[in-house]
Short mmCIF file of C-alpha atoms in Angstrom, two decimals:
data_model
loop_
_atom_site.label_atom_id
_atom_site.label_comp_id
_atom_site.label_asym_id
_atom_site.label_seq_id
_atom_site.Cartn_x
_atom_site.Cartn_y
_atom_site.Cartn_z
CA MET A 26 -0.08 -0.17 0.05
CA ALA A 27 0.93 3.61 -1.10
CA SER A 28 2.25 5.99 2.04
CA THR A 29 0.08 9.44 1.91
CA ALA A 30 3.12 10.67 0.52
CA GLN A 31 4.05 8.35 -2.65
CA PHE A 32 0.20 9.05 -3.21
CA ALA A 33 0.72 13.33 -2.72
CA GLU A 34 4.11 12.73 -4.78
CA ILE A 35 2.84 10.92 -8.06
CA ALA A 36 -0.68 13.47 -7.69
CA ASN A 37 1.42 16.17 -7.40
CA LEU A 38 3.13 14.93 -10.17
CA ALA A 39 0.29 13.97 -12.82
CA GLY A 40 -1.63 17.35 -11.11
CA ASP A 41 0.60 19.96 -12.82
CA PRO A 42 -0.06 20.95 -16.33
CA ALA A 43 2.55 20.86 -18.75
CA ARG A 44 3.09 16.71 -17.24
CA ALA A 45 -0.96 16.62 -17.68
CA ALA A 46 -0.04 17.06 -21.79
CA MET A 47 2.45 15.61 -22.15
CA LEU A 48 0.58 12.23 -20.15
CA ASP A 49 -1.97 12.27 -22.03
CA ALA A 50 0.35 12.10 -25.28
CA LEU A 51 0.86 9.41 -24.85
CA MET A 52 -2.00 7.58 -23.60
CA ASP A 53 -2.30 6.46 -27.49
CA GLY A 54 1.01 4.45 -27.29
CA ARG A 55 3.05 6.01 -28.86
CA ALA A 56 6.45 6.92 -28.35
CA LEU A 57 7.50 10.84 -28.56
CA SER A 58 10.80 12.93 -28.26
CA ALA A 59 10.87 15.78 -25.80
CA THR A 60 10.95 18.37 -28.31
CA GLU A 61 6.99 16.41 -29.34
CA LEU A 62 5.97 16.85 -25.95
CA ALA A 63 7.05 20.13 -25.87
CA ASN A 64 4.60 21.40 -28.77
CA VAL A 65 1.94 19.57 -27.08
CA ALA A 66 2.29 20.71 -23.25
CA GLY A 67 3.52 24.19 -24.91
CA ILE A 68 5.92 25.36 -23.48
CA THR A 69 10.12 25.01 -24.22
CA PRO A 70 11.83 21.89 -24.74
CA GLN A 71 14.00 21.91 -22.16
CA THR A 72 11.77 22.18 -19.42
CA ALA A 73 10.18 19.54 -20.65
CA SER A 74 13.71 17.63 -20.27
CA GLY A 75 12.61 18.73 -17.04
CA HIS A 76 9.84 17.53 -16.27
CA LEU A 77 9.97 14.50 -18.20
CA ALA A 78 13.45 13.93 -15.95
CA GLN A 79 11.05 13.87 -12.49
CA LEU A 80 8.02 11.92 -14.22
CA ALA A 81 10.40 9.01 -15.60
CA SER A 82 12.08 8.99 -11.73
CA ALA A 83 9.02 8.67 -10.56
CA GLY A 84 8.42 5.62 -13.11
CA LEU A 85 6.12 6.98 -14.79
CA ILE A 86 7.45 7.37 -18.01
CA LEU A 87 10.45 4.58 -19.97
CA VAL A 88 13.01 6.38 -22.03
CA GLN A 89 13.98 4.74 -24.99
CA LYS A 90 16.56 5.60 -26.91
CA GLN A 91 16.84 4.90 -30.97
CA GLY A 92 19.81 6.11 -32.71
CA ARG A 93 20.46 9.33 -32.03
CA HIS A 94 17.45 9.70 -30.02
CA ARG A 95 15.61 9.16 -27.57
CA TYR A 96 11.55 8.39 -26.82
CA HIS A 97 9.53 8.81 -24.64
CA ARG A 98 6.84 6.45 -23.12
CA LEU A 99 4.68 5.37 -20.24
CA ALA A 100 5.54 3.32 -17.96
CA ASN A 101 3.07 1.01 -17.86
CA ALA A 102 -0.29 -0.59 -18.65
CA GLN A 103 -0.90 0.27 -14.86
CA VAL A 104 0.32 4.23 -15.44
CA ALA A 105 -1.77 4.08 -18.82
CA GLN A 106 -5.22 3.22 -16.38
CA MET A 107 -3.96 5.90 -13.66
CA VAL A 108 -4.17 8.42 -16.77
CA GLU A 109 -6.94 7.32 -18.14
CA ALA A 110 -8.92 6.88 -14.13
CA ILE A 111 -8.51 10.54 -14.37
CA MET A 112 -9.44 11.99 -17.62
CA GLN A 113 -12.54 10.36 -16.82
CA VAL A 114 -13.12 12.11 -14.42
CA ALA A 115 -12.14 15.41 -15.83
CA SER A 116 -14.10 14.29 -18.78
CA GLY A 117 -16.03 17.07 -20.49
CA LEU A 118 -13.75 20.03 -18.99
CA GLY A 119 -11.48 21.97 -21.48
CA PRO A 120 -10.64 20.49 -25.21
CA ALA A 121 -9.11 17.66 -26.39
CA ARG A 122 -5.67 17.52 -26.54
CA LYS A 123 -3.89 18.61 -29.71
CA PRO A 124 -2.30 15.59 -31.66
CA VAL A 125 0.77 14.69 -32.58
CA ARG A 126 2.74 14.44 -35.75
CA THR A 127 5.24 12.66 -35.91
CA GLY A 128 7.98 11.56 -38.20
CA PRO A 129 7.72 12.61 -42.30
CA LYS A 130 5.93 15.04 -43.97
CA ASP A 131 6.53 13.70 -47.16
CA GLU A 132 3.09 10.86 -47.10
CA ALA A 133 4.82 8.84 -49.37
CA LEU A 134 7.67 7.89 -46.91
CA ARG A 135 5.06 7.88 -43.91
CA THR A 136 3.50 5.47 -45.96
CA ALA A 137 6.66 3.37 -46.55
CA ARG A 138 10.76 3.79 -47.44
CA THR A 139 13.54 1.42 -45.97
CA CYS A 140 14.67 2.44 -42.87
CA TYR A 141 18.93 0.82 -43.37
CA ASP A 142 17.92 -2.37 -45.10
CA HIS A 143 14.60 -3.02 -43.87
CA ILE A 144 10.94 -2.15 -44.88
CA ALA A 145 9.23 1.25 -42.93
CA GLY A 146 7.09 3.61 -42.11
CA ARG A 147 3.52 1.96 -42.29
CA LEU A 148 3.66 -0.65 -44.51
CA GLY A 149 6.40 -1.63 -42.11
CA VAL A 150 4.85 -0.94 -38.63
CA ALA A 151 1.19 -2.82 -40.80
CA LEU A 152 3.57 -5.96 -42.10
CA ALA A 153 5.16 -6.13 -38.38
CA ASP A 154 1.40 -6.60 -36.37
CA ALA A 155 0.10 -9.46 -39.46
CA LEU A 156 3.46 -11.02 -38.50
CA VAL A 157 2.67 -11.38 -34.84
CA ARG A 158 -1.52 -11.42 -35.35
CA GLY A 159 -0.63 -14.57 -37.44
CA GLY A 160 1.60 -16.56 -34.39
CA HIS A 161 4.48 -15.73 -37.47
CA ALA A 162 6.90 -13.46 -34.91
CA GLU A 163 6.71 -11.99 -30.84
CA ILE A 164 7.45 -8.64 -30.10
CA SER A 165 8.45 -7.02 -26.54
CA ARG A 166 9.91 -3.53 -25.88
CA ASP A 167 13.08 -5.54 -25.78
CA GLY A 168 13.12 -7.57 -28.25
CA ALA A 169 11.58 -10.36 -31.10
CA LEU A 170 11.15 -14.05 -32.06
CA ILE A 171 10.48 -15.45 -35.51
CA THR A 172 8.06 -18.42 -34.39
CA PRO A 173 8.91 -21.89 -36.03
CA LYS A 174 5.14 -20.97 -37.71
CA GLY A 175 6.55 -17.99 -38.49
CA LEU A 176 9.84 -19.70 -40.26
CA ALA A 177 8.11 -21.56 -42.16
CA PHE A 178 5.07 -18.91 -43.06
CA LEU A 179 8.00 -17.55 -44.39
CA SER A 180 9.90 -20.21 -46.08
CA GLY A 181 6.89 -20.98 -48.01
CA MET A 182 6.58 -17.11 -49.79
CA GLY A 183 10.38 -17.96 -50.91
CA ILE A 184 12.00 -16.02 -47.86
CA ALA A 185 15.20 -17.45 -46.38
CA LEU A 186 16.28 -17.12 -43.27
CA THR A 187 19.88 -17.95 -43.10
CA THR A 188 23.10 -16.27 -42.03
CA PRO A 189 26.97 -16.39 -42.60
CA PRO A 190 28.77 -18.78 -40.45
CA ARG A 191 30.35 -16.38 -38.00
CA SER A 192 27.92 -13.76 -38.31
CA LYS A 193 26.68 -11.27 -36.08
CA ARG A 194 23.54 -10.27 -37.32
CA VAL A 195 20.48 -11.09 -35.05
CA LEU A 196 18.14 -12.62 -36.76
CA CYS A 197 14.73 -11.06 -36.08
CA ARG A 198 14.85 -7.39 -33.11
CA PRO A 199 12.65 -4.76 -33.04
CA CYS A 200 13.53 -1.01 -35.07
CA LEU A 201 10.38 1.89 -33.35
CA ASP A 202 9.50 3.48 -36.43
CA TRP A 203 9.97 7.02 -37.13
CA SER A 204 6.26 8.34 -38.19
CA GLU A 205 4.68 5.82 -37.17
CA ARG A 206 6.27 5.22 -33.00
CA ARG A 207 5.56 1.52 -33.43
CA PRO A 208 7.97 -1.54 -33.59
CA ASP A 209 8.50 -2.88 -36.99
CA LEU A 210 11.08 -5.89 -37.61
CA ALA A 211 14.80 -5.40 -38.67
CA GLY A 212 17.42 -7.51 -38.74
CA THR A 213 18.03 -10.82 -40.79
CA VAL A 214 14.23 -11.07 -41.23
CA GLY A 215 13.43 -7.74 -42.45
CA THR A 216 15.72 -7.38 -44.76
CA ALA A 217 14.95 -10.57 -46.57
CA LEU A 218 11.52 -9.27 -46.43
CA CYS A 219 12.58 -6.13 -48.07
CA GLN A 220 15.20 -7.68 -50.37
CA HIS A 221 11.82 -10.62 -51.24
CA SER A 222 9.03 -7.20 -51.48
CA LEU A 223 11.74 -6.37 -53.74
CA ALA A 224 12.50 -8.69 -56.66
CA SER A 225 8.68 -9.50 -56.54
CA GLY A 226 7.87 -6.87 -57.97
CA TRP A 227 6.18 -5.94 -54.40
CA ILE A 228 7.01 -2.45 -53.28
CA ARG A 229 9.89 -0.17 -55.85
CA GLN A 230 12.35 2.40 -54.91
CA SER A 231 11.31 6.33 -55.44
CA GLU A 232 14.87 7.50 -57.74
CA GLY A 233 16.54 9.48 -54.82
CA SER A 234 14.86 8.99 -51.99
CA ARG A 235 13.87 5.98 -49.30
CA ALA A 236 10.33 5.73 -49.95
CA LEU A 237 9.13 3.07 -51.27
CA ALA A 238 5.87 2.28 -53.94
CA ILE A 239 3.32 -0.22 -53.55
CA THR A 240 3.01 -1.43 -56.15
CA ARG A 241 -0.81 -3.20 -57.20
CA LYS A 242 1.38 -6.69 -57.42
CA GLY A 243 2.44 -5.74 -54.21
CA GLU A 244 -1.31 -4.04 -53.29
CA ALA A 245 -2.83 -7.42 -54.07
CA ALA A 246 0.61 -9.20 -52.17
CA PHE A 247 0.71 -7.86 -49.07
CA ARG A 248 -2.99 -8.59 -48.75
CA GLU A 249 -3.35 -11.88 -49.05
CA HIS A 250 -0.36 -12.46 -47.38
CA PHE A 251 -0.20 -10.47 -45.03
CA GLY A 252 -4.11 -9.46 -44.44
CA VAL A 253 -2.07 -6.30 -44.95
CA VAL A 254 -4.23 -3.38 -46.93
CA LEU A 255 -3.66 0.03 -45.85
CA ASP A 256 -5.89 3.27 -46.89
#
């Protein structure tokens, strides 16, 4: 049972308008940068960093590093439930939060692009979701794996998942997507799926850009094999 002091500390953290706005913005499950959260809260990035440090220290949020960037997300379902309960009590008071737009402005890049050597964007995340939904992959915040069922599924499409001897390459790992802020699949699996999609004519690399164009053949293939249909 939490002490009165602990209860007051959490209530104080969640009760500050700027911190409340940032917790609210994280409720959709995405991971956001300090700058993005600062924009939501209407404060400077420097001020936001101080607030985020307090939230992280109290265990309300987690900080996730992706390359040179740092993203923030709610620590767990309990925190989300707490925020949701406060939102329900406060429902009808004040305007709804303004949406946060993440990633590139170019719609083509947001739809599908290469991230190093794997598919990212809405398509990459949708494929990762489809593999999980079909029992072909398991993804957590800390790692990912392809199940035996998944190996058979991908092999049936002609996607080989062999790695060279002495290779230090990870077979499968989650990569936090820049625009969707949810995981797509990297590692050997991500590379093989991207190469197969290119070779099969499902996607086409846009000239002078990381954007990937999904062909009509690709639309049919992604729908047939993965149940993926992008609006």
